[in-house]
PDB file of C-alpha atoms in Angstrom:
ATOM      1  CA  UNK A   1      55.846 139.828 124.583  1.00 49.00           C
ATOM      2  CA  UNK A   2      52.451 139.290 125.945  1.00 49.00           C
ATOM      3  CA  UNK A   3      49.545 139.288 124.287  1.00 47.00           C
ATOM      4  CA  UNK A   4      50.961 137.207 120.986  1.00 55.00           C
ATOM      5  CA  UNK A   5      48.715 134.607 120.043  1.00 53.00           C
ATOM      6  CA  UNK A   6      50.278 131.446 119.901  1.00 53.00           C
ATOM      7  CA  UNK A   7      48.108 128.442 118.210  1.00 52.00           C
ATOM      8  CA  UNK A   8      48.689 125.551 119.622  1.00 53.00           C
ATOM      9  CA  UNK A   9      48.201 122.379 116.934  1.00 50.00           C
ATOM     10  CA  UNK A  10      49.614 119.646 115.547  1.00 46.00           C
ATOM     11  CA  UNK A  11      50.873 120.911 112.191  1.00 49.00           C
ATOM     12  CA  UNK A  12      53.696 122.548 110.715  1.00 58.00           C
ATOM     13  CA  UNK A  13      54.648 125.292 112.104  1.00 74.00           C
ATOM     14  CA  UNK A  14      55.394 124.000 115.416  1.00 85.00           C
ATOM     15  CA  UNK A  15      55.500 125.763 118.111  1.00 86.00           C
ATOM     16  CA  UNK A  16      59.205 127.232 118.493  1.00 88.00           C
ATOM     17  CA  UNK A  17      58.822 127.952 114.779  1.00 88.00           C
ATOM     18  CA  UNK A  18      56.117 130.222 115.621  1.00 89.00           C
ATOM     19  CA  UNK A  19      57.666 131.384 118.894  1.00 89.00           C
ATOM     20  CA  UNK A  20      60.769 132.035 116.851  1.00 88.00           C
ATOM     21  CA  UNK A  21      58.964 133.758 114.141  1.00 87.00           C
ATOM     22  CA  UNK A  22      57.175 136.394 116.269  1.00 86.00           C
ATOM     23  CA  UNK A  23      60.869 137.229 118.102  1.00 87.00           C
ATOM     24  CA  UNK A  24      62.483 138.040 114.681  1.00 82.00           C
ATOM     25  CA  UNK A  25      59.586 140.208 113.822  1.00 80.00           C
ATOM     26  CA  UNK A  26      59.858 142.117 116.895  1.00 81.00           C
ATOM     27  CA  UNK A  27      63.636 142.158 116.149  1.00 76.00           C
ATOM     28  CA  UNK A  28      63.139 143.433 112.695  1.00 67.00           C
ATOM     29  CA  UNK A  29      61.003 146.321 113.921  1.00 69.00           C
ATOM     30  CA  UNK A  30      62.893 147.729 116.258  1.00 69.00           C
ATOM     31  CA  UNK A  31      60.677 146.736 119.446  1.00 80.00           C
ATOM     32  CA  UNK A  32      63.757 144.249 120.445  1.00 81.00           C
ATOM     33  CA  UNK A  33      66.891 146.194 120.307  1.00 76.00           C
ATOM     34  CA  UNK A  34      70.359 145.491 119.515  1.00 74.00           C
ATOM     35  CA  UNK A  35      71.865 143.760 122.633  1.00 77.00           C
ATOM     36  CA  UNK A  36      68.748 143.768 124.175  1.00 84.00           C
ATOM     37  CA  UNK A  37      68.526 140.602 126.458  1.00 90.00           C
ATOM     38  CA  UNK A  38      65.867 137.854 124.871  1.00 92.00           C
ATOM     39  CA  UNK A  39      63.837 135.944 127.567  1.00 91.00           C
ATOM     40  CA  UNK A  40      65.555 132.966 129.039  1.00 92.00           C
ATOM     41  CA  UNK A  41      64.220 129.647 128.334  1.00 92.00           C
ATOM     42  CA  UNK A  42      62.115 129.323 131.763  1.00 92.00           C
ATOM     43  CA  UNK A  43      60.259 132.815 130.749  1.00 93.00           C
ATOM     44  CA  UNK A  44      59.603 131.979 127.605  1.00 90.00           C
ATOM     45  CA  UNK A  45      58.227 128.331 128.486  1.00 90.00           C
ATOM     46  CA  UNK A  46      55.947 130.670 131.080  1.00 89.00           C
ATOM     47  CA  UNK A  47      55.214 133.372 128.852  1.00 87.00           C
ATOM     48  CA  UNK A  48      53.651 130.317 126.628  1.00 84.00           C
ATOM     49  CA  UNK A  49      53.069 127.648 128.538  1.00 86.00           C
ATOM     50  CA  UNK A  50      55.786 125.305 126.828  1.00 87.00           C
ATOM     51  CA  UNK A  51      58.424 122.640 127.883  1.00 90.00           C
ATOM     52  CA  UNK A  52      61.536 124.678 128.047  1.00 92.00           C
ATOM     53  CA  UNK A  53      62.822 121.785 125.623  1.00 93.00           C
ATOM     54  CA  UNK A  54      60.442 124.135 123.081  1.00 92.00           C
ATOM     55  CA  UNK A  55      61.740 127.525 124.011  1.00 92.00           C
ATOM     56  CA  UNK A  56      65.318 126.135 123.899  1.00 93.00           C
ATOM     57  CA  UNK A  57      64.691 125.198 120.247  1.00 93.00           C
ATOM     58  CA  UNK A  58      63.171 128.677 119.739  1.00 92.00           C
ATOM     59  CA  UNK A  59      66.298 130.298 121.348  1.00 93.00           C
ATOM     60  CA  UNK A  60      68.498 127.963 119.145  1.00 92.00           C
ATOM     61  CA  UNK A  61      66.770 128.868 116.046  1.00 88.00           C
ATOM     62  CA  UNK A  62      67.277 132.881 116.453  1.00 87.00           C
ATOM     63  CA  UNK A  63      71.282 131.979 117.490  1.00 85.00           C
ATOM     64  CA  UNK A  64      71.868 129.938 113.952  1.00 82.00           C
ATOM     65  CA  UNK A  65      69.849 132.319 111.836  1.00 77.00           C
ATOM     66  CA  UNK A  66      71.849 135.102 113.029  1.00 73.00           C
ATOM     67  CA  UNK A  67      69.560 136.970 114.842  1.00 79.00           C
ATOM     68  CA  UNK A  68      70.831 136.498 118.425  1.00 84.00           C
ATOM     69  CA  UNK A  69      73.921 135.642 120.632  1.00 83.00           C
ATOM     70  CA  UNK A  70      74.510 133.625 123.503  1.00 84.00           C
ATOM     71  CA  UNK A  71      76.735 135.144 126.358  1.00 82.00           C
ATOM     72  CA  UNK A  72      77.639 131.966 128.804  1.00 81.00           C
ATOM     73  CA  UNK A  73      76.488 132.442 132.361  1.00 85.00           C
ATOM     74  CA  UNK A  74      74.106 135.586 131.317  1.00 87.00           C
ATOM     75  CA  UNK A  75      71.482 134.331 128.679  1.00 90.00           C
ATOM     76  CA  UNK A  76      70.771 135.157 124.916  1.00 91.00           C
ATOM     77  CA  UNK A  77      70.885 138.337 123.441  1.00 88.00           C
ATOM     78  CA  UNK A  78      69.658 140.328 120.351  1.00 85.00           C
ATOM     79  CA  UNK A  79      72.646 140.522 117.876  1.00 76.00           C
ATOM     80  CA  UNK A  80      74.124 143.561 117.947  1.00 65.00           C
ATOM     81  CA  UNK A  81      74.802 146.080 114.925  1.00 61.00           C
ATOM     82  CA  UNK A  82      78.113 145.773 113.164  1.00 63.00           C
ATOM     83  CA  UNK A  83      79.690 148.207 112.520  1.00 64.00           C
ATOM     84  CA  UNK A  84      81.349 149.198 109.395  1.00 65.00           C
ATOM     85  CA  UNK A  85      85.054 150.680 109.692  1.00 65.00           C
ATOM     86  CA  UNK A  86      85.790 152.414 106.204  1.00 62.00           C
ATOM     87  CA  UNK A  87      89.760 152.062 104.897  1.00 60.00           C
ATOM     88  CA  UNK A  88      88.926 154.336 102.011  1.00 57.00           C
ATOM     89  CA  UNK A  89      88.245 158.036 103.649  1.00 63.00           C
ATOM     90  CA  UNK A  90      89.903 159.521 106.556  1.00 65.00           C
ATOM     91  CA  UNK A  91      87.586 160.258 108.833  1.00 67.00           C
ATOM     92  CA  UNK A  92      86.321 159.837 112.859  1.00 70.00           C
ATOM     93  CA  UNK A  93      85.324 156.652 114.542  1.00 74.00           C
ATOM     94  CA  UNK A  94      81.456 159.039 115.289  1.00 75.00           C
ATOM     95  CA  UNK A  95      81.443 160.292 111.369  1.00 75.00           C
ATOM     96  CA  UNK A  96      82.165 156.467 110.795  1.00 75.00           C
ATOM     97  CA  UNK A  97      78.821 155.668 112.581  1.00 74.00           C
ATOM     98  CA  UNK A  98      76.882 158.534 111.894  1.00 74.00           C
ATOM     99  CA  UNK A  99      76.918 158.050 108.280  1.00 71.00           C
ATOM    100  CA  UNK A 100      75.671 154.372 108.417  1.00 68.00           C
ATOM    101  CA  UNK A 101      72.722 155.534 110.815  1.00 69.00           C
ATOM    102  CA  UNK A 102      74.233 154.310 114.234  1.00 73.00           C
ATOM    103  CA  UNK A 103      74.375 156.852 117.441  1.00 80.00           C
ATOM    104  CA  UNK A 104      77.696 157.076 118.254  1.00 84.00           C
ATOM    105  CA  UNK A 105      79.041 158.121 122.244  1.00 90.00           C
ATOM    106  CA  UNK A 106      82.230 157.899 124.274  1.00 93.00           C
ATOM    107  CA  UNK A 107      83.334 157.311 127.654  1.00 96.00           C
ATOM    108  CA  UNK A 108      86.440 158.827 128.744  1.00 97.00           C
ATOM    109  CA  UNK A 109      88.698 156.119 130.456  1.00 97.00           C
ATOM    110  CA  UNK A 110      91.715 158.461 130.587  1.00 97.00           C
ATOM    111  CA  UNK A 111      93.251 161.601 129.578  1.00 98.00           C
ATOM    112  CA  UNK A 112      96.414 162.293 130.596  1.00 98.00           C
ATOM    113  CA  UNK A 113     100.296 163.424 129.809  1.00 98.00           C
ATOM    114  CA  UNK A 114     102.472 160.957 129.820  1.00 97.00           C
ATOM    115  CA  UNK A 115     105.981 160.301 128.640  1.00 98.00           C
ATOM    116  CA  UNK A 116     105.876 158.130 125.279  1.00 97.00           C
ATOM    117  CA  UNK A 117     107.283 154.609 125.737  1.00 96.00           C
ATOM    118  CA  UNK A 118     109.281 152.741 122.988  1.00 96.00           C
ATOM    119  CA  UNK A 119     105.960 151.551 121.597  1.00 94.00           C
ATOM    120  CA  UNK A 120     104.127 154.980 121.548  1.00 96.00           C
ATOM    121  CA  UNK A 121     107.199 156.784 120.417  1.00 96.00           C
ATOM    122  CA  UNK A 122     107.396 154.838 117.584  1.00 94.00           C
ATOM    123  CA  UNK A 123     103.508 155.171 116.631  1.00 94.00           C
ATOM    124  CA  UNK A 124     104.511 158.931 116.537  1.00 96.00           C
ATOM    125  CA  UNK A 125     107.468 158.986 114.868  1.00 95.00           C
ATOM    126  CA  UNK A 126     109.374 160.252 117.988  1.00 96.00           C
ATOM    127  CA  UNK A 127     111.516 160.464 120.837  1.00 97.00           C
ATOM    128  CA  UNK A 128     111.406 157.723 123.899  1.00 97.00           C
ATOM    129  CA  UNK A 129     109.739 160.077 126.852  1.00 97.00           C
ATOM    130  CA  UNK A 130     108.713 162.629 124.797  1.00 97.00           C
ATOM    131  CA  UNK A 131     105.709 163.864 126.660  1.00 98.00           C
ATOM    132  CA  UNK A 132     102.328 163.081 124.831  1.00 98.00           C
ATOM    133  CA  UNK A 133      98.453 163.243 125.463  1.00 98.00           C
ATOM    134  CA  UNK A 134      97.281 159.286 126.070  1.00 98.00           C
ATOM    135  CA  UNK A 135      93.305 159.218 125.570  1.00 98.00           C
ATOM    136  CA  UNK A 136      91.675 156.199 126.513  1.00 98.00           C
ATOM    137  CA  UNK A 137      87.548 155.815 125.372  1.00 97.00           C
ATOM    138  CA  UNK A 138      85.369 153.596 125.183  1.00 96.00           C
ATOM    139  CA  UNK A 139      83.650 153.673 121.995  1.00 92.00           C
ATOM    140  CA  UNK A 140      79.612 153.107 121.608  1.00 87.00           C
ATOM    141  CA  UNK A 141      77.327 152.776 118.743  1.00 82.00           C
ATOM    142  CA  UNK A 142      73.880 153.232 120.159  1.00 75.00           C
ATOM    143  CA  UNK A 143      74.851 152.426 123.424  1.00 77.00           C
ATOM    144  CA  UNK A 144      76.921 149.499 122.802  1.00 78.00           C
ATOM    145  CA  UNK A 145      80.205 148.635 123.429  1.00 86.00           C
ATOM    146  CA  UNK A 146      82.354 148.396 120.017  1.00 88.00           C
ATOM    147  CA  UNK A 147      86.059 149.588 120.509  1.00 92.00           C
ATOM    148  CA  UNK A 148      88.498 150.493 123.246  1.00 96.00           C
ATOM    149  CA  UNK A 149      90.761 153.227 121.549  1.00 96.00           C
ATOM    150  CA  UNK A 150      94.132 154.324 122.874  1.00 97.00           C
ATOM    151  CA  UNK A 151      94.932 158.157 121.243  1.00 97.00           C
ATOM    152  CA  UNK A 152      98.044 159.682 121.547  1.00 98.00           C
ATOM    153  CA  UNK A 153      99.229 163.163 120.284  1.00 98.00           C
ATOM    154  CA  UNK A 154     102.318 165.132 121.006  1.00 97.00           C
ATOM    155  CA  UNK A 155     101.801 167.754 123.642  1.00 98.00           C
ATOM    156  CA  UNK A 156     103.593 170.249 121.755  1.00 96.00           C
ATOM    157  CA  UNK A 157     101.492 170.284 118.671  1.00 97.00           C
ATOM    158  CA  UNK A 158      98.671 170.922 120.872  1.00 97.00           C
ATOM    159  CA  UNK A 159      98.668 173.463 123.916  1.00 95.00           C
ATOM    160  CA  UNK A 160      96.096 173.039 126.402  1.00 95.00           C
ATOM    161  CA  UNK A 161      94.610 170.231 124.658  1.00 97.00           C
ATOM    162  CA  UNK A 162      93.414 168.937 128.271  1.00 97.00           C
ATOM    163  CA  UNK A 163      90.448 170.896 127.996  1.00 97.00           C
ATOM    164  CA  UNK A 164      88.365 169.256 126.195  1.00 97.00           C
ATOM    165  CA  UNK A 165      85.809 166.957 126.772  1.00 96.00           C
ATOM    166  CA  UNK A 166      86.249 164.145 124.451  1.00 95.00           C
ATOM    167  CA  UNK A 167      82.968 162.193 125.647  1.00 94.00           C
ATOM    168  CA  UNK A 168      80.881 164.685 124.026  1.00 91.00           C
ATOM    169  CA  UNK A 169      82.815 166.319 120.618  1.00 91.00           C
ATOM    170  CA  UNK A 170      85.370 165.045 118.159  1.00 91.00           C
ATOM    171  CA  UNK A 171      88.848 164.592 118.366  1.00 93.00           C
ATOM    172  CA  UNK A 172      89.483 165.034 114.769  1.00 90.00           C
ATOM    173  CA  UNK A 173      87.349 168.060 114.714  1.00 92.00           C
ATOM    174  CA  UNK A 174      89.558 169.202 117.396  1.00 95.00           C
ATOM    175  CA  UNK A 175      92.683 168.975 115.564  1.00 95.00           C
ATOM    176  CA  UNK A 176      91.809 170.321 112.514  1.00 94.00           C
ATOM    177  CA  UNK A 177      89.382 173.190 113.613  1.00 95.00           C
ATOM    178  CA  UNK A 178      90.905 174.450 117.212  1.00 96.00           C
ATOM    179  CA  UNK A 179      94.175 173.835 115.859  1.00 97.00           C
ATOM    180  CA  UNK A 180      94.369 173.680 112.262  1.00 96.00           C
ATOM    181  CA  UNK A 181      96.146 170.440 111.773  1.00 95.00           C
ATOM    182  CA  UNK A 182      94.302 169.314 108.376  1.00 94.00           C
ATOM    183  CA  UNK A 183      94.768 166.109 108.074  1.00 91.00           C
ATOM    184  CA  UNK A 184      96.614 164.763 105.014  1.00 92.00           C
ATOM    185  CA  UNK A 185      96.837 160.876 104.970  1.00 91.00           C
ATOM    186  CA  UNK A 186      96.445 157.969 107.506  1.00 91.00           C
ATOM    187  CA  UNK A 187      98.843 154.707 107.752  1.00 92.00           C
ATOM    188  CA  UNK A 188      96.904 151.791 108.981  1.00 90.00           C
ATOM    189  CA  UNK A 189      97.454 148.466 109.891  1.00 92.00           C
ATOM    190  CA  UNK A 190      94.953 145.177 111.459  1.00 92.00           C
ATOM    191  CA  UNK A 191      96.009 142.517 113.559  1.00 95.00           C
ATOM    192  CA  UNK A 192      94.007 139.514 114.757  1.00 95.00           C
ATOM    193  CA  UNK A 193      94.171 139.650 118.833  1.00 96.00           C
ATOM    194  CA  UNK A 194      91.935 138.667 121.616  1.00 96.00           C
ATOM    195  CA  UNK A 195      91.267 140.958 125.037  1.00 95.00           C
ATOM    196  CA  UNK A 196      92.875 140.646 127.714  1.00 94.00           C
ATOM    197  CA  UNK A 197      90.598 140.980 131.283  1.00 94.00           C
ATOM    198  CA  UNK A 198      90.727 144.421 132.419  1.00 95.00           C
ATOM    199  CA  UNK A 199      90.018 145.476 128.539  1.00 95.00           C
ATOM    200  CA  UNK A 200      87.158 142.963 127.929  1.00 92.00           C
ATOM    201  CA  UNK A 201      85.731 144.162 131.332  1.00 92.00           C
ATOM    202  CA  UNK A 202      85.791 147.610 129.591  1.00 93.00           C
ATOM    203  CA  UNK A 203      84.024 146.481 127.302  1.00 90.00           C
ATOM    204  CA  UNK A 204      81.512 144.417 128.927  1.00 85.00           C
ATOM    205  CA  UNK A 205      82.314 141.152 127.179  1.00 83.00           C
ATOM    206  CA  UNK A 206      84.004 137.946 128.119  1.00 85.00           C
ATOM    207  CA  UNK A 207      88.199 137.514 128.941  1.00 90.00           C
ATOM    208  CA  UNK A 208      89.791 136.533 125.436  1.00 91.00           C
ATOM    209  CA  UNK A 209      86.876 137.626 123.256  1.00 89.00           C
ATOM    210  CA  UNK A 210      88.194 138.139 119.289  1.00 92.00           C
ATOM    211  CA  UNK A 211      89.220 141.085 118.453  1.00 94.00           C
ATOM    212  CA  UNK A 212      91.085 143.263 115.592  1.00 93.00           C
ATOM    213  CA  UNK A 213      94.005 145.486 116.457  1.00 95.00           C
ATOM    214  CA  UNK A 214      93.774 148.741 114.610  1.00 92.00           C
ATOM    215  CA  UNK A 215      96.914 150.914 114.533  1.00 94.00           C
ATOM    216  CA  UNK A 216      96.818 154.183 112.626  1.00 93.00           C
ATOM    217  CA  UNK A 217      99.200 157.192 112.180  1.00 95.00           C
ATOM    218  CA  UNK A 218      97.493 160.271 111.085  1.00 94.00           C
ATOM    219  CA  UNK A 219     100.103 163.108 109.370  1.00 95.00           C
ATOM    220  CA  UNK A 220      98.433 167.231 108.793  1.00 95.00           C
ATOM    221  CA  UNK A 221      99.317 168.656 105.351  1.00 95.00           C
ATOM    222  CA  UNK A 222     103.147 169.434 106.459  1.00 95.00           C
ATOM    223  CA  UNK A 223     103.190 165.581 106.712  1.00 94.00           C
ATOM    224  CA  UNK A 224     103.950 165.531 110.629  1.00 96.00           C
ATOM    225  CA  UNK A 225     102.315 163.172 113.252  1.00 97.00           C
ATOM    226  CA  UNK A 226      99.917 164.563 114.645  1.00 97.00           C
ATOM    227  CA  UNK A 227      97.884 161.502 116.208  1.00 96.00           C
ATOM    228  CA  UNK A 228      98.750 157.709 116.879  1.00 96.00           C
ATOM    229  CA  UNK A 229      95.712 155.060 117.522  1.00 95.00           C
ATOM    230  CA  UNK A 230      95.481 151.668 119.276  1.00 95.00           C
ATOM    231  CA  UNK A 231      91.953 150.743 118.476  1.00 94.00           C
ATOM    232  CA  UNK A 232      90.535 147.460 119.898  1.00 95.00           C
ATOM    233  CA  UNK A 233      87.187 146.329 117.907  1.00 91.00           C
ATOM    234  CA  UNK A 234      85.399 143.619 119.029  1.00 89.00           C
ATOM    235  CA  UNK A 235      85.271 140.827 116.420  1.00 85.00           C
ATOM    236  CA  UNK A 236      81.754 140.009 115.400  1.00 77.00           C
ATOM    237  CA  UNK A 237      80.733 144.017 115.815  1.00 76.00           C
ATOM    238  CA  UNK A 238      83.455 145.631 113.129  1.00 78.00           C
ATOM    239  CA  UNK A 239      83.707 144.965 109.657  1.00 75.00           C
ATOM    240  CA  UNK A 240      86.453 146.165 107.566  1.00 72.00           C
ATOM    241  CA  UNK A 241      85.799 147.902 103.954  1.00 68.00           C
ATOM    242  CA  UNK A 242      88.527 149.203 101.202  1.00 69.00           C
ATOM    243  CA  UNK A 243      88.401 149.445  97.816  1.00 67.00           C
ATOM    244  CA  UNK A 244      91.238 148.218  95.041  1.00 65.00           C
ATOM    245  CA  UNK A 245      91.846 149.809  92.305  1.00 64.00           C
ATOM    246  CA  UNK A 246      94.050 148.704  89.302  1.00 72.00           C
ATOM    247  CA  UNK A 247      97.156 150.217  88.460  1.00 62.00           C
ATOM    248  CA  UNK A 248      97.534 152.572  85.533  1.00 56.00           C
ATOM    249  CA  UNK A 249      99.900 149.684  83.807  1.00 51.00           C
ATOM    250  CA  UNK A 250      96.994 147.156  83.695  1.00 50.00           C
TER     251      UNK A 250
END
């Protein structure tokens, strides 16, 4: 931030135009990352030798253009990449991310057997306490937050399954290279929700943030279950994309 000239006048621009200006160019290059925090009013009215009344308006500016977010209690904050979740091919949340350009990483919550509830039997199209692999991650995309995901998969479909390390290779590639479960189709379906504490604490954002509720079944060629998903995206990072097509009768 230091060294920018700043030319202090009387004219249009004013000042927090200027200010505002220079932030979005260092946004725009890169030197400013996503979620990186902006300086708070009282270091930017240092930095420049402004009222903080000036920087405030500077800050403002960035927030209504779209350039930054405010997070109450911890300052403002470069707005972070959004993240694209494609409805037309079955694929991975990290082939999802790689393909639009954005690093993708994991953090293993969980990984355990557990005995399926009514809920998670359901999702796989099976018994109540049949026993089933329960994956918990947090999902990144260059080192941000995006998605707590919930994976389930029947334990007897997949022997041994517990050692992998899912922080640092697929789960998809997983199941259809290790153990040749090619997968056919995927049902899907999106809810509108907001997260609870101990998940927005996961993801390092505030109690009863936005969020969409992403449920998918996954079926292999012989059309069995072979993995159930309780994805949590964060609202303003995830955007949805499908395409329709017209029926042959039209």
């Amino acid at each position: 931030m230091k060294g920018w000239i700043i030319i202090k006048n009387s004219y249009i621009p004013p000042l927090y135009i200027q200010i505002k200006d220079n932030l979005i160019g260092k946004i725009n290059s890169g030197e400013l990352a996503g979620g990186s925090q902006l300086p708070s009013e009282r270091e930017l009215s240092e930095i420049y030798d402004i009222s903080r009344m000036t920087a405030r308006n500077a800050l403002t500016q960035l927030v209504d253009l779209g350039y930054a977010y405010r997070v109450k209690g911890k300052g403002t904050f470069v707005r972070l990449p959004n993240f694209e979740r494609d409805f037309v091919k079955l694929s991975g949340f990290s082939q999802m991310l790689e393909s639009r350009g954005i690093k993708p990483s994991s953090k293993v919550v969980k990984f355990s057997i557990i005995e399926a509830d009514k809920k998670i039997a359901s999702l796989l199209e099976t018994a109540i306490g049949t026993k089933a692999y329960e994956i918990i991650r947090v999902r990144y995309g260059d080192s941000i937050p995006l998605a707590l995901e919930y994976s389930y998969l029947p334990v007897s479909l997949f022997d041994n399954l517990l050692q992998y390390d899912f922080e640092n290779i697929s789960l998809y590639e997983v199941i259809e290279n290790n153990y040749n479960h090619k997968l056919k189709f995927s049902k899907q379906w999106i809810k509108i929700t907001t997260l609870y504490k101990k998940e927005a604490k996961m993801l390092d954002v505030e109690e009863k943030t936005p969020a969409f509720l992403l449920e998918s079944i996954s079926y292999d060629l012989s059309e069995r279950v072979v993995e159930a998903t309780r994805s949590l995206n964060i609202g303003d990072r995830t955007t949805f994309y499908t395409e329709l097509w017209p029926s042959s009768g039209l």
